[in-house]
Coordinates of C-alpha atoms and ligand atoms in Angstrom, one line a residue:
M1 CA -25.7 -1.8 26.2
T2 CA -24.9 -1.1 22.6
T3 CA -21.6 -2.5 21.5
I4 CA -19.0 -0.2 20.1
R5 CA -18.0 -0.8 16.5
A6 CA -15.2 0.5 14.3
I7 CA -15.5 3.7 12.5
R8 CA -17.2 3.3 9.0
G9 CA -14.5 2.8 6.4
M10 CA -11.8 1.9 8.9
N11 CA -11.3 -1.9 8.9
D12 CA -9.7 -4.5 11.0
I13 CA -7.1 -6.6 9.3
L14 CA -7.5 -10.1 10.7
P15 CA -4.7 -12.7 11.2
E16 CA -5.8 -14.7 8.1
E17 CA -5.7 -11.5 6.0
S18 CA -2.3 -10.4 7.5
V19 CA -0.6 -13.2 5.7
A20 CA -1.2 -11.5 2.4
W21 CA -0.2 -8.1 3.8
Q22 CA 3.0 -9.4 5.2
Y23 CA 3.9 -11.1 1.9
L24 CA 3.2 -7.8 0.1
E25 CA 5.1 -5.7 2.6
S26 CA 8.2 -7.9 2.6
A27 CA 8.3 -7.9 -1.2
I28 CA 7.9 -4.1 -1.3
A29 CA 10.6 -3.5 1.3
A30 CA 13.0 -5.8 -0.5
V31 CA 12.5 -4.1 -3.9
L32 CA 12.8 -0.6 -2.5
D33 CA 15.9 -1.6 -0.6
S34 CA 17.5 -3.1 -3.7
Y35 CA 17.2 0.2 -5.5
G36 CA 18.8 2.1 -2.6
Y37 CA 15.7 3.7 -1.1
G38 CA 15.8 4.3 2.7
E39 CA 12.8 4.0 4.9
I40 CA 11.6 7.1 6.6
R41 CA 8.9 6.8 9.3
L42 CA 6.7 9.9 9.5
P43 CA 4.0 11.1 12.0
I44 CA 0.4 10.4 11.1
V45 CA -0.8 13.8 12.3
E46 CA 0.6 17.0 10.8
Q47 CA -0.5 20.7 10.8
T48 CA -3.5 21.2 8.5
A49 CA -1.6 24.0 6.8
L50 CA 0.9 21.5 5.4
F51 CA -1.8 19.8 3.3
R52 CA -3.6 22.9 2.3
R53 CA -0.4 24.4 0.9
S54 CA 0.8 21.2 -0.9
I55 CA -2.2 19.3 -2.1
G56 CA -4.1 22.5 -3.0
E57 CA -7.2 24.3 -1.7
V58 CA -9.5 23.3 -4.5
T59 CA -8.8 19.6 -4.6
D60 CA -11.3 16.9 -3.4
I61 CA -8.9 16.0 -0.6
V62 CA -8.6 19.4 0.9
E63 CA -12.2 20.5 0.2
K64 CA -14.1 17.6 1.6
E65 CA -12.0 14.6 2.6
M66 CA -9.6 15.6 5.4
Y67 CA -10.0 14.5 9.0
S68 CA -9.1 17.8 10.7
F69 CA -9.5 18.8 14.3
D70 CA -8.3 21.4 16.8
D71 CA -5.9 20.0 19.4
R72 CA -6.0 21.2 23.0
N73 CA -4.0 24.3 22.1
G74 CA -6.5 25.3 19.4
E75 CA -4.0 24.4 16.6
S76 CA -5.6 22.8 13.5
L77 CA -4.2 19.3 12.9
T78 CA -5.1 16.7 10.2
L79 CA -4.7 13.0 10.0
R80 CA -2.5 12.7 6.9
P81 CA -4.5 12.0 3.7
E82 CA -1.3 11.1 1.8
G83 CA 2.4 10.8 2.4
T84 CA 4.3 13.1 0.1
A85 CA 3.5 16.3 1.9
G86 CA 4.8 14.9 5.2
C87 CA 7.8 13.4 3.5
V88 CA 8.8 16.7 2.0
R89 CA 8.2 18.5 5.3
A90 CA 10.5 16.0 7.0
A91 CA 13.2 16.2 4.3
I92 CA 13.3 20.0 4.6
Q93 CA 13.2 20.0 8.4
N94 CA 16.0 17.4 8.7
S95 CA 18.2 19.0 6.0
L96 CA 18.1 15.9 3.9
L97 CA 18.0 17.7 0.6
G98 CA 21.6 18.8 0.0
V99 CA 22.2 15.6 -2.0
P100 CA 19.9 13.4 -4.0
Q101 CA 17.7 11.4 -1.7
R102 CA 15.7 8.2 -2.3
L103 CA 13.1 7.7 0.5
W104 CA 10.1 5.4 1.1
Y105 CA 7.5 5.2 3.8
S106 CA 4.5 3.0 4.6
G107 CA 1.4 3.4 6.7
P108 CA -2.2 4.5 7.2
M109 CA -3.8 7.5 5.4
F110 CA -7.2 9.0 6.1
R111 CA -9.7 10.4 3.7
Y112 CA -13.4 11.0 4.3
E113 CA -14.7 9.2 1.2
R114 CA -17.6 7.0 0.5
P115 CA -16.5 3.5 1.6
Q116 CA -16.7 0.8 -1.0
K117 CA -14.6 -2.1 -2.3
G118 CA -11.0 -0.7 -2.6
R119 CA -11.9 2.6 -1.0
Q120 CA -11.7 3.1 2.7
R121 CA -11.5 6.0 5.1
Q122 CA -8.4 4.6 6.7
F123 CA -6.3 3.0 4.0
H124 CA -2.7 2.1 3.6
Q125 CA -0.1 3.3 1.2
V126 CA 3.5 2.7 0.5
G127 CA 5.2 5.7 -1.1
A128 CA 8.6 6.2 -2.7
E129 CA 10.0 9.7 -3.3
A130 CA 13.2 10.8 -5.0
F131 CA 14.6 14.3 -4.4
G132 CA 17.2 16.4 -6.1
I133 CA 17.1 14.7 -9.5
A134 CA 15.6 16.8 -12.4
T135 CA 16.2 14.3 -15.2
P136 CA 13.7 11.7 -16.4
D137 CA 16.0 8.8 -15.7
I138 CA 14.7 9.0 -12.1
D139 CA 11.1 8.9 -13.3
A140 CA 12.0 5.8 -15.2
E141 CA 13.7 4.3 -12.2
L142 CA 10.6 4.7 -10.1
I143 CA 8.5 3.1 -12.8
L144 CA 10.9 0.2 -13.3
L145 CA 11.0 -0.4 -9.6
S146 CA 7.3 -0.7 -9.4
A147 CA 7.2 -2.9 -12.5
R148 CA 9.7 -5.2 -10.7
L149 CA 7.4 -5.3 -7.8
W150 CA 4.5 -6.5 -9.9
R151 CA 6.6 -9.2 -11.4
L152 CA 7.8 -10.3 -7.9
L153 CA 4.2 -10.4 -6.7
G154 CA 2.9 -12.3 -9.7
V155 CA 0.5 -9.6 -10.9
A156 CA 2.5 -8.1 -13.8
D157 CA 0.3 -9.6 -16.5
H158 CA -2.8 -7.9 -15.1
V159 CA -1.6 -4.3 -14.7
Q160 CA -1.2 -1.6 -17.3
L161 CA 1.1 1.4 -17.1
Q162 CA -0.4 4.7 -18.2
I163 CA 1.8 7.8 -18.5
N164 CA 1.4 11.4 -19.5
S165 CA 3.1 14.7 -19.2
I166 CA 1.2 17.6 -17.7
G167 CA 4.0 20.0 -18.4
S168 CA 5.1 23.2 -16.8
S169 CA 2.7 25.4 -14.9
G170 CA 2.7 27.9 -17.8
A171 CA 1.7 25.1 -20.2
R172 CA -1.0 24.0 -17.9
Q173 CA -2.4 27.5 -17.7
A174 CA -2.6 27.9 -21.5
Y175 CA -4.3 24.5 -21.7
R176 CA -6.6 25.3 -18.8
T177 CA -7.9 28.4 -20.8
A178 CA -8.5 26.3 -23.9
L179 CA -10.2 23.5 -22.0
V180 CA -12.5 25.9 -20.1
D181 CA -13.5 27.6 -23.4
Y182 CA -14.4 24.3 -24.9
L183 CA -16.2 22.9 -21.9
T184 CA -18.2 26.1 -21.3
G185 CA -19.7 25.5 -24.7
H186 CA -21.0 22.1 -23.4
R187 CA -21.8 23.2 -19.9
E188 CA -25.3 21.7 -19.7
A189 CA -24.1 18.2 -20.7
L190 CA -21.5 18.0 -17.9
D191 CA -22.2 16.3 -14.6
E192 CA -22.7 18.5 -11.6
D193 CA -19.3 18.0 -10.1
S194 CA -17.6 18.9 -13.4
Q195 CA -19.8 22.0 -13.7
R196 CA -18.5 23.1 -10.3
R197 CA -14.9 22.3 -11.3
L198 CA -15.2 24.4 -14.4
Q199 CA -14.3 27.3 -12.2
S200 CA -12.3 25.7 -9.4
N201 CA -10.2 22.9 -11.0
P202 CA -11.0 22.3 -14.6
L203 CA -8.2 19.9 -15.3
R204 CA -9.7 17.5 -12.8
I205 CA -12.7 17.2 -15.1
L206 CA -10.5 15.1 -17.4
D207 CA -10.6 12.5 -14.5
S208 CA -14.5 12.4 -14.5
K209 CA -16.0 8.9 -14.8
H210 CA -19.5 10.3 -15.7
P211 CA -20.5 8.9 -19.2
G212 CA -22.0 12.1 -20.5
T213 CA -18.9 14.1 -19.5
R214 CA -16.7 11.5 -21.0
E215 CA -18.5 11.9 -24.3
I216 CA -17.9 15.6 -24.3
L217 CA -14.2 15.1 -23.3
A218 CA -13.6 12.9 -26.4
D219 CA -13.4 16.0 -28.5
A220 CA -11.8 18.3 -26.0
P221 CA -8.4 20.0 -26.6
V222 CA -5.5 17.8 -25.6
L223 CA -3.0 18.8 -23.0
T224 CA -0.2 17.3 -25.1
D225 CA -0.6 20.0 -27.7
Y226 CA 0.2 22.7 -25.1
L227 CA 3.4 21.2 -23.6
D228 CA 6.5 23.2 -23.3
A229 CA 9.7 22.0 -25.1
E230 CA 11.4 20.7 -22.0
S231 CA 8.5 18.7 -20.8
R232 CA 8.1 17.3 -24.3
A233 CA 11.8 16.2 -24.4
D234 CA 11.8 14.7 -21.0
F235 CA 8.6 12.8 -21.7
A236 CA 10.1 11.4 -24.9
R237 CA 13.2 10.4 -23.0
L238 CA 11.1 8.6 -20.4
G239 CA 9.5 6.6 -23.2
E240 CA 12.9 5.6 -24.6
L241 CA 14.1 4.4 -21.2
L242 CA 10.9 2.4 -20.6
Q243 CA 11.3 0.8 -24.0
A244 CA 14.9 0.0 -23.3
A245 CA 13.9 -1.8 -20.2
S246 CA 11.0 -3.5 -22.0
V247 CA 8.3 -2.0 -19.8
P248 CA 5.2 -1.5 -22.0
Y249 CA 3.1 1.6 -21.5
V250 CA 0.3 3.5 -23.0
V251 CA 0.2 7.3 -23.2
N252 CA -3.0 8.6 -21.7
P253 CA -3.3 12.3 -22.6
Q254 CA -6.2 12.7 -20.1
L255 CA -4.3 11.5 -17.1
V256 CA -3.9 14.5 -14.8
R257 CA -3.9 13.3 -11.1
G258 CA -6.0 14.9 -8.5
L259 CA -3.4 16.8 -6.5
D260 CA -2.1 20.3 -7.3
Y261 CA 1.6 19.7 -6.9
Y262 CA 2.3 17.6 -9.9
N263 CA 4.1 18.7 -13.1
K264 CA 5.7 17.0 -16.1
T265 CA 5.6 13.2 -15.8
V266 CA 2.5 11.6 -14.2
F267 CA 1.7 7.9 -14.2
E268 CA -0.7 5.3 -13.0
W269 CA -0.7 1.5 -12.8
V270 CA -4.2 0.3 -13.4
T271 CA -5.9 -3.1 -13.4
D272 CA -9.2 -4.2 -14.8
K273 CA -9.6 -6.8 -12.1
L274 CA -10.9 -4.5 -9.3
G275 CA -13.9 -2.8 -10.9
A276 CA -14.1 1.0 -10.5
Q277 CA -11.2 1.2 -8.0
G278 CA -8.6 0.0 -10.6
T279 CA -5.6 2.3 -9.9
I280 CA -3.2 0.4 -7.7
C281 CA -0.3 2.9 -7.9
A282 CA 0.0 6.5 -9.0
G283 CA 2.6 9.2 -9.0
G284 CA 4.5 11.8 -10.8
R285 CA 6.9 14.7 -10.6
Y286 CA 6.4 17.6 -8.2
D287 CA 9.4 20.0 -8.9
G288 CA 7.9 23.0 -7.2
L289 CA 6.7 21.4 -3.9
V290 CA 9.9 21.6 -1.8
E291 CA 10.2 25.3 -2.5
Q292 CA 6.5 25.8 -1.9
L293 CA 6.8 24.3 1.5
G294 CA 9.8 26.5 2.4
G295 CA 12.8 24.6 1.2
K296 CA 15.4 25.4 -1.4
P297 CA 14.2 24.7 -4.9
T298 CA 14.6 20.9 -5.3
P299 CA 13.0 18.7 -7.9
G300 CA 11.0 15.7 -6.7
V301 CA 9.2 12.7 -8.0
G302 CA 7.4 9.8 -6.4
F303 CA 4.5 7.4 -6.3
A304 CA 2.2 5.9 -3.8
L305 CA 0.6 2.5 -4.0
G306 CA -2.6 1.4 -2.3
K307 CA -2.0 -1.7 -0.2
E308 CA -5.7 -2.6 0.1
R309 CA -6.1 -2.7 -3.6
L310 CA -2.9 -4.7 -4.1
V311 CA -4.2 -7.3 -1.5
L312 CA -7.5 -7.4 -3.4
L313 CA -5.6 -8.0 -6.6
L314 CA -3.5 -10.8 -5.0
E315 CA -6.8 -12.4 -3.9
A316 CA -8.4 -11.9 -7.3
L317 CA -5.5 -13.6 -9.1
A318 CA -5.1 -16.2 -6.4
V319 CA -1.4 -15.4 -6.0
A320 CA -1.5 -14.6 -2.3
P321 CA 0.4 -17.2 -0.2
P322 CA -1.8 -19.7 1.5
V323 CA -2.7 -19.1 5.1
P324 CA -0.5 -21.5 7.1
A325 CA -2.0 -23.7 9.9
A326 CA -1.9 -22.0 13.3
A327 CA 0.9 -24.3 14.5
D328 CA 3.5 -26.9 13.4
I329 CA 3.4 -28.5 16.8
Y330 CA 0.5 -28.9 19.3
V331 CA 1.6 -29.9 22.8
V332 CA -0.6 -32.1 24.8
N333 CA 0.2 -31.9 28.5
A334 CA -2.4 -33.4 30.9
G335 CA -1.8 -32.9 34.5
T336 CA 0.3 -30.4 36.5
A337 CA 3.5 -32.5 36.5
A338 CA 3.2 -32.9 32.7
E339 CA 2.7 -29.1 32.3
V340 CA 5.9 -28.5 34.3
A341 CA 7.9 -31.1 32.2
A342 CA 6.5 -29.7 28.9
V343 CA 7.2 -26.0 29.7
A344 CA 10.8 -26.6 30.4
A345 CA 11.4 -28.8 27.4
L346 CA 9.6 -26.5 25.1
E347 CA 11.7 -23.5 25.9
T348 CA 14.8 -25.6 25.1
L349 CA 13.1 -26.7 21.8
R350 CA 12.3 -23.1 20.9
D351 CA 15.9 -22.1 21.4
A352 CA 17.1 -24.9 19.1
L353 CA 14.4 -24.6 16.4
P354 CA 13.1 -21.0 16.5
A355 CA 11.3 -21.3 13.1
L356 CA 8.9 -24.0 14.4
R357 CA 5.5 -22.7 15.5
I358 CA 4.7 -24.4 18.8
V359 CA 1.4 -24.1 20.5
Q360 CA 1.2 -25.5 24.0
H361 CA -2.2 -26.6 25.1
T362 CA -3.2 -24.3 27.9
G363 CA -6.1 -24.3 30.3
G364 CA -6.1 -27.9 31.4
G365 CA -8.7 -30.5 30.3
S366 CA -8.5 -34.2 29.8
F367 CA -6.0 -36.0 27.7
R368 CA -8.6 -37.0 25.2
S369 CA -10.0 -33.4 24.7
Q370 CA -6.4 -32.1 24.3
L371 CA -5.7 -34.7 21.6
K372 CA -8.8 -33.6 19.8
K373 CA -7.7 -30.0 19.8
A374 CA -4.3 -31.2 18.5
D375 CA -6.1 -32.9 15.6
K376 CA -8.1 -29.8 14.8
S377 CA -5.2 -27.4 15.0
G378 CA -3.8 -28.4 11.6
A379 CA -0.4 -29.0 13.2
R380 CA 1.9 -31.6 11.8
W381 CA 2.8 -33.1 15.1
A382 CA 1.5 -33.6 18.6
L383 CA 4.0 -33.7 21.4
I384 CA 2.6 -35.6 24.3
W385 CA 3.4 -35.5 27.9
G386 CA 1.4 -37.7 30.2
E387 CA 2.1 -39.6 33.4
D388 CA 4.3 -42.2 31.8
E389 CA 6.4 -39.6 30.0
V390 CA 6.9 -37.6 33.1
A391 CA 8.0 -40.7 35.1
S392 CA 10.5 -41.7 32.4
G393 CA 11.7 -38.3 31.3
T394 CA 10.5 -38.9 27.8
V395 CA 8.1 -37.3 25.3
T396 CA 5.9 -39.0 22.7
V397 CA 5.9 -37.6 19.2
K398 CA 2.7 -38.3 17.2
S399 CA 2.5 -37.4 13.5
L400 CA -0.9 -35.9 12.8
R401 CA -0.6 -36.1 9.1
E402 CA 0.7 -39.6 8.2
Q403 CA -0.5 -42.8 9.8
G404 CA 2.4 -44.4 11.6
P405 CA 3.6 -45.4 15.0
Q406 CA 4.1 -42.9 17.7
E407 CA 7.7 -42.5 18.7
S408 CA 8.9 -42.1 22.2
M409 CA 12.3 -40.5 23.0
V410 CA 14.2 -38.9 25.8
V411 CA 13.5 -35.2 25.9
A412 CA 17.0 -34.3 25.1
D413 CA 16.7 -36.0 21.7
L414 CA 13.6 -34.0 20.7
P415 CA 15.3 -31.1 18.9
N416 CA 17.4 -33.3 16.8
Y417 CA 14.5 -35.6 15.9
L418 CA 12.3 -32.7 14.8
A419 CA 15.1 -31.0 12.9
Q420 CA 15.6 -34.1 10.9
H421 CA 11.9 -34.6 10.2
S422 CA 10.8 -31.1 9.7
A423 CA 11.9 -30.7 6.1
P424 CA 8.8 -30.1 4.0
Ligands
ATP501 P1 -8.6 7.3 -6.8 O1 -8.7 8.0 -8.2 O2 -8.8 5.9 -6.9 O3 -9.4 8.0 -5.8 P2 -6.4 8.9 -6.0 O4 -6.0 9.6 -7.2 O5 -7.2 9.6 -5.0 O6 -7.1 7.5 -6.4 P3 -3.7 8.9 -4.8 O7 -4.0 10.0 -3.9 O8 -2.8 9.2 -5.9 O9 -5.1 8.3 -5.3 O10 -3.2 7.7 -4.0 C1 -2.4 6.6 -4.5 C2 -3.1 5.3 -4.4 O11 -3.6 5.1 -3.1 C3 -4.2 5.1 -5.3 O12 -3.8 4.7 -6.6 C4 -5.0 3.9 -4.6 O13 -4.3 2.7 -4.9 C5 -4.7 4.3 -3.2 N1 -5.9 5.0 -2.6 C6 -6.2 6.3 -2.7 N2 -7.3 6.5 -2.0 C7 -7.7 5.4 -1.4 C8 -8.8 5.0 -0.6 N3 -9.7 5.9 -0.1 N4 -8.9 3.7 -0.2 C9 -8.0 2.8 -0.6 N5 -6.9 3.1 -1.4 C10 -6.8 4.3 -1.8
MG502 MG1 -9.2 9.8 -4.7

């Protein structure tokens, strides 16, 4: 019989990997909480129309990356490819938008892409979104919050902040015309994807990684020259605020982002430690999106960070916490009477010292083989119950790290003894 394997691009995260994920997740939750962001938990499946209307019909995601299917009622549903659309949908539906809102979410996203390092079909994002604030102080807040996270995680020296303003939709339209004019003159030198985008989504060409296309782009008109006055002023203000907070940045006039809903400020945090998949966090303003999805006009801004890429970065920089041994204590209990004595004592011990990781040997076996397992476990102590211990109501504590005598004690003294000796 053939064995069933996971779907391509959808990975298991094993216990030894989870350590880095948990480290990352607790740092993220702490930072977001400290800036007053509240966690919102959103469904993984939404109506397909939600993504078509928000991300945009002629984006890579909607054109070719969504996992869509008809449910049993014939309604088209989609595994979410990103979180902002669902978050906006939820904020409208639950009437959250009468006052400024700071929200965050975390979870799996799905895109049918070519799997490679830092690019999966099921990947995981944390997103933060702020609603109801039109001024660039909130753009700065989101960036400062992410910068704090990089410092906390120990990756700050290896990430670079790139910012740009893509202006109002009017400004983008004027620029679009100029860009198409220029690129049409160099059509033959563009890669195939970019030629196709010349009609459908020309701004996205700025994002192309194709060397020939990049060469042509070097002399292309620059979006910055087409910006409306308000976008210009807000962008300048953002720069001032970032400087005031000592967060370095580079202005990248070709940064446009691949989703249709963005306007004004966009930004990315990039690293050169992960090869081609170097963007670990990306976001921007989306002032029209709430209205576009049926809510009252409400400005919005947010970012999403890719957890896989951050975990890879923690690994590359060797700043992930070490994987701890499977147990602090391995319990040797040979014989049925010893098992009974141990199980009762261990529940009391767990009540007293809940932080200790205690693994009781299960499945029987000789005293010798159990002790071998204790040695292999990486635990700091073995607790031993044998015939003698059972007869005398005692337990033997054997240090597995330091050479030294074994200590025997009455079971009632065990929690105290371990509490005193468990300081690192
Ligand atoms: P990229 O240019 O790398 O494809 P993107 O512009 O499609 O990224 P966003 O949709 O803005 O990315 O998502 C925000 C972040 O989520 C990215 O910066 C990245 O860290 C992560 N991300 C996006 N797609 C994937 C994926 N397929 N696998 C892993 N992480 C991803
Ligand atoms: Mg992408």
